[in-house]
Amino acid sequence: QVHLVESGGGLVQPGGSLRLSCAASGFTFSMYDMNWYRQAPGKEREPVASITSGGGSTNYADAVKGRFTISRDNAKNTVYLQMNSLKPKDTAVYYCNAVRRRSGRDRDYWGQGTQVTVFS
């Protein structure tokens, strides 16, 4: 039974910080690249940040570059998203995603999401 459980969302004022966590179970976490996506009301889901399976490489959407940091602890089967200098436009449901791309047999798992609200 695969589970991805996000936590750490909440309400924060502009300029504030929040750290999201995603705890994984039911699969070999260290073999999967991990991603954070977000979806604002009335908008399509968009990628926010990604990290390779060993944690050696990261990528960020332009909208969050310099403000957000993705990291992972494979010993704890957990990926994190540190969010600083938050803006109202960051308000969204944030989703944790695990992906393993192999020829003919990709695997892709999603968490339930956690709400982040930035209010002024």
Short mmCIF file of C-alpha atoms in Angstrom, two decimals:
data_model
loop_
_atom_site.label_atom_id
_atom_site.label_comp_id
_atom_site.label_asym_id
_atom_site.label_seq_id
_atom_site.Cartn_x
_atom_site.Cartn_y
_atom_site.Cartn_z
CA GLN A 1 0.00 0.00 0.00
CA VAL A 2 1.67 3.20 -1.24
CA HIS A 3 1.21 6.32 0.86
CA LEU A 4 2.43 9.88 0.43
CA VAL A 5 1.28 12.09 3.30
CA GLU A 6 1.88 15.84 3.19
CA SER A 7 1.93 18.02 6.28
CA GLY A 8 2.99 21.51 7.32
CA GLY A 9 0.52 23.60 5.37
CA GLY A 10 -1.40 26.42 6.96
CA LEU A 11 -2.07 30.14 7.01
CA VAL A 12 0.78 32.61 6.81
CA GLN A 13 1.20 36.33 6.13
CA PRO A 14 3.08 37.65 3.08
CA GLY A 15 6.81 37.46 3.68
CA GLY A 16 6.42 34.55 6.06
CA SER A 17 7.81 31.03 5.89
CA LEU A 18 6.46 27.50 5.97
CA ARG A 19 8.04 24.06 5.69
CA LEU A 20 6.10 21.27 4.05
CA SER A 21 6.91 17.61 4.64
CA CYS A 22 5.90 14.52 2.69
CA ALA A 23 6.30 11.14 4.36
CA ALA A 24 6.46 8.17 1.99
CA SER A 25 5.81 4.49 2.53
CA GLY A 26 5.02 1.36 0.54
CA PHE A 27 7.74 1.74 -2.10
CA THR A 28 11.51 2.12 -2.36
CA PHE A 29 11.74 5.85 -1.74
CA SER A 30 15.44 6.15 -2.59
CA MET A 31 14.79 4.95 -6.16
CA TYR A 32 12.28 7.70 -6.96
CA ASP A 33 12.67 11.30 -8.02
CA MET A 34 10.44 13.53 -5.92
CA ASN A 35 8.45 16.58 -6.94
CA TRP A 36 6.24 19.23 -5.43
CA TYR A 37 3.28 20.52 -7.46
CA ARG A 38 0.65 23.08 -6.58
CA GLN A 39 -2.83 23.96 -7.77
CA ALA A 40 -4.53 27.28 -7.12
CA PRO A 41 -8.32 27.69 -7.39
CA GLY A 42 -9.39 27.80 -11.03
CA LYS A 43 -5.87 27.02 -12.25
CA GLU A 44 -4.14 23.93 -13.59
CA ARG A 45 -1.71 21.98 -11.46
CA GLU A 46 1.84 23.23 -11.98
CA PRO A 47 5.27 21.91 -11.01
CA VAL A 48 7.07 23.77 -8.23
CA ALA A 49 10.28 21.89 -7.45
CA SER A 50 11.97 18.57 -8.08
CA ILE A 51 14.84 16.57 -6.63
CA THR A 52 16.59 13.49 -7.97
CA SER A 53 16.48 10.17 -6.15
CA GLY A 54 19.84 10.64 -4.44
CA GLY A 55 19.29 14.32 -3.75
CA GLY A 56 22.11 15.42 -6.02
CA SER A 57 20.15 17.71 -8.34
CA THR A 58 17.24 20.10 -7.87
CA ASN A 59 15.06 22.19 -10.16
CA TYR A 60 12.61 25.00 -9.48
CA ALA A 61 9.87 26.83 -11.28
CA ASP A 62 10.83 30.41 -12.12
CA ALA A 63 8.04 31.71 -9.89
CA VAL A 64 9.62 30.22 -6.75
CA LYS A 65 13.33 30.23 -7.59
CA GLY A 66 15.37 31.81 -4.82
CA ARG A 67 12.53 31.51 -2.31
CA PHE A 68 11.79 27.76 -2.07
CA THR A 69 14.18 24.91 -1.31
CA ILE A 70 13.46 21.22 -1.88
CA SER A 71 15.38 18.59 0.06
CA ARG A 72 15.07 14.94 1.04
CA ASP A 73 16.16 12.53 3.72
CA ASN A 74 16.20 9.03 2.28
CA ALA A 75 16.83 7.51 5.71
CA LYS A 76 13.50 9.00 6.83
CA ASN A 77 11.64 8.45 3.54
CA THR A 78 10.72 12.12 3.58
CA VAL A 79 10.91 15.04 1.16
CA TYR A 80 10.63 18.67 2.28
CA LEU A 81 9.78 22.02 0.76
CA GLN A 82 11.05 25.05 2.62
CA MET A 83 9.07 28.10 1.51
CA ASN A 84 10.37 31.57 2.37
CA SER A 85 9.25 35.08 1.42
CA LEU A 86 5.78 33.79 0.68
CA LYS A 87 3.46 35.78 -1.58
CA PRO A 88 -0.34 35.72 -1.95
CA LYS A 89 0.14 34.08 -5.38
CA ASP A 90 1.71 31.10 -3.62
CA THR A 91 -1.72 30.24 -2.20
CA ALA A 92 -2.58 26.75 -3.45
CA VAL A 93 -2.93 23.12 -2.53
CA TYR A 94 0.56 21.62 -2.58
CA TYR A 95 1.01 18.01 -3.69
CA CYS A 96 3.87 15.59 -3.22
CA ASN A 97 4.70 13.38 -6.21
CA ALA A 98 7.01 10.38 -6.57
CA VAL A 99 8.09 9.23 -10.02
CA ARG A 100 10.26 6.47 -11.41
CA ARG A 101 10.62 6.54 -15.19
CA ARG A 102 11.66 3.29 -16.82
CA SER A 103 11.13 2.07 -20.36
CA GLY A 104 7.65 0.56 -20.64
CA ARG A 105 6.86 0.75 -16.93
CA ASP A 106 6.71 4.18 -15.35
CA ARG A 107 5.50 4.52 -11.77
CA ASP A 108 3.86 7.69 -10.47
CA TYR A 109 2.38 8.30 -7.01
CA TRP A 110 0.60 11.31 -5.49
CA GLY A 111 -0.19 12.56 -2.03
CA GLN A 112 -3.51 14.02 -0.94
CA GLY A 113 -2.29 17.61 -0.81
CA THR A 114 -1.91 20.22 1.89
CA GLN A 115 -3.38 23.73 1.80
CA VAL A 116 -1.11 26.76 1.91
CA THR A 117 -2.82 30.13 2.26
CA VAL A 118 -0.88 33.39 2.13
CA PHE A 119 -3.09 36.30 3.14
CA SER A 120 -2.65 40.02 3.47
#
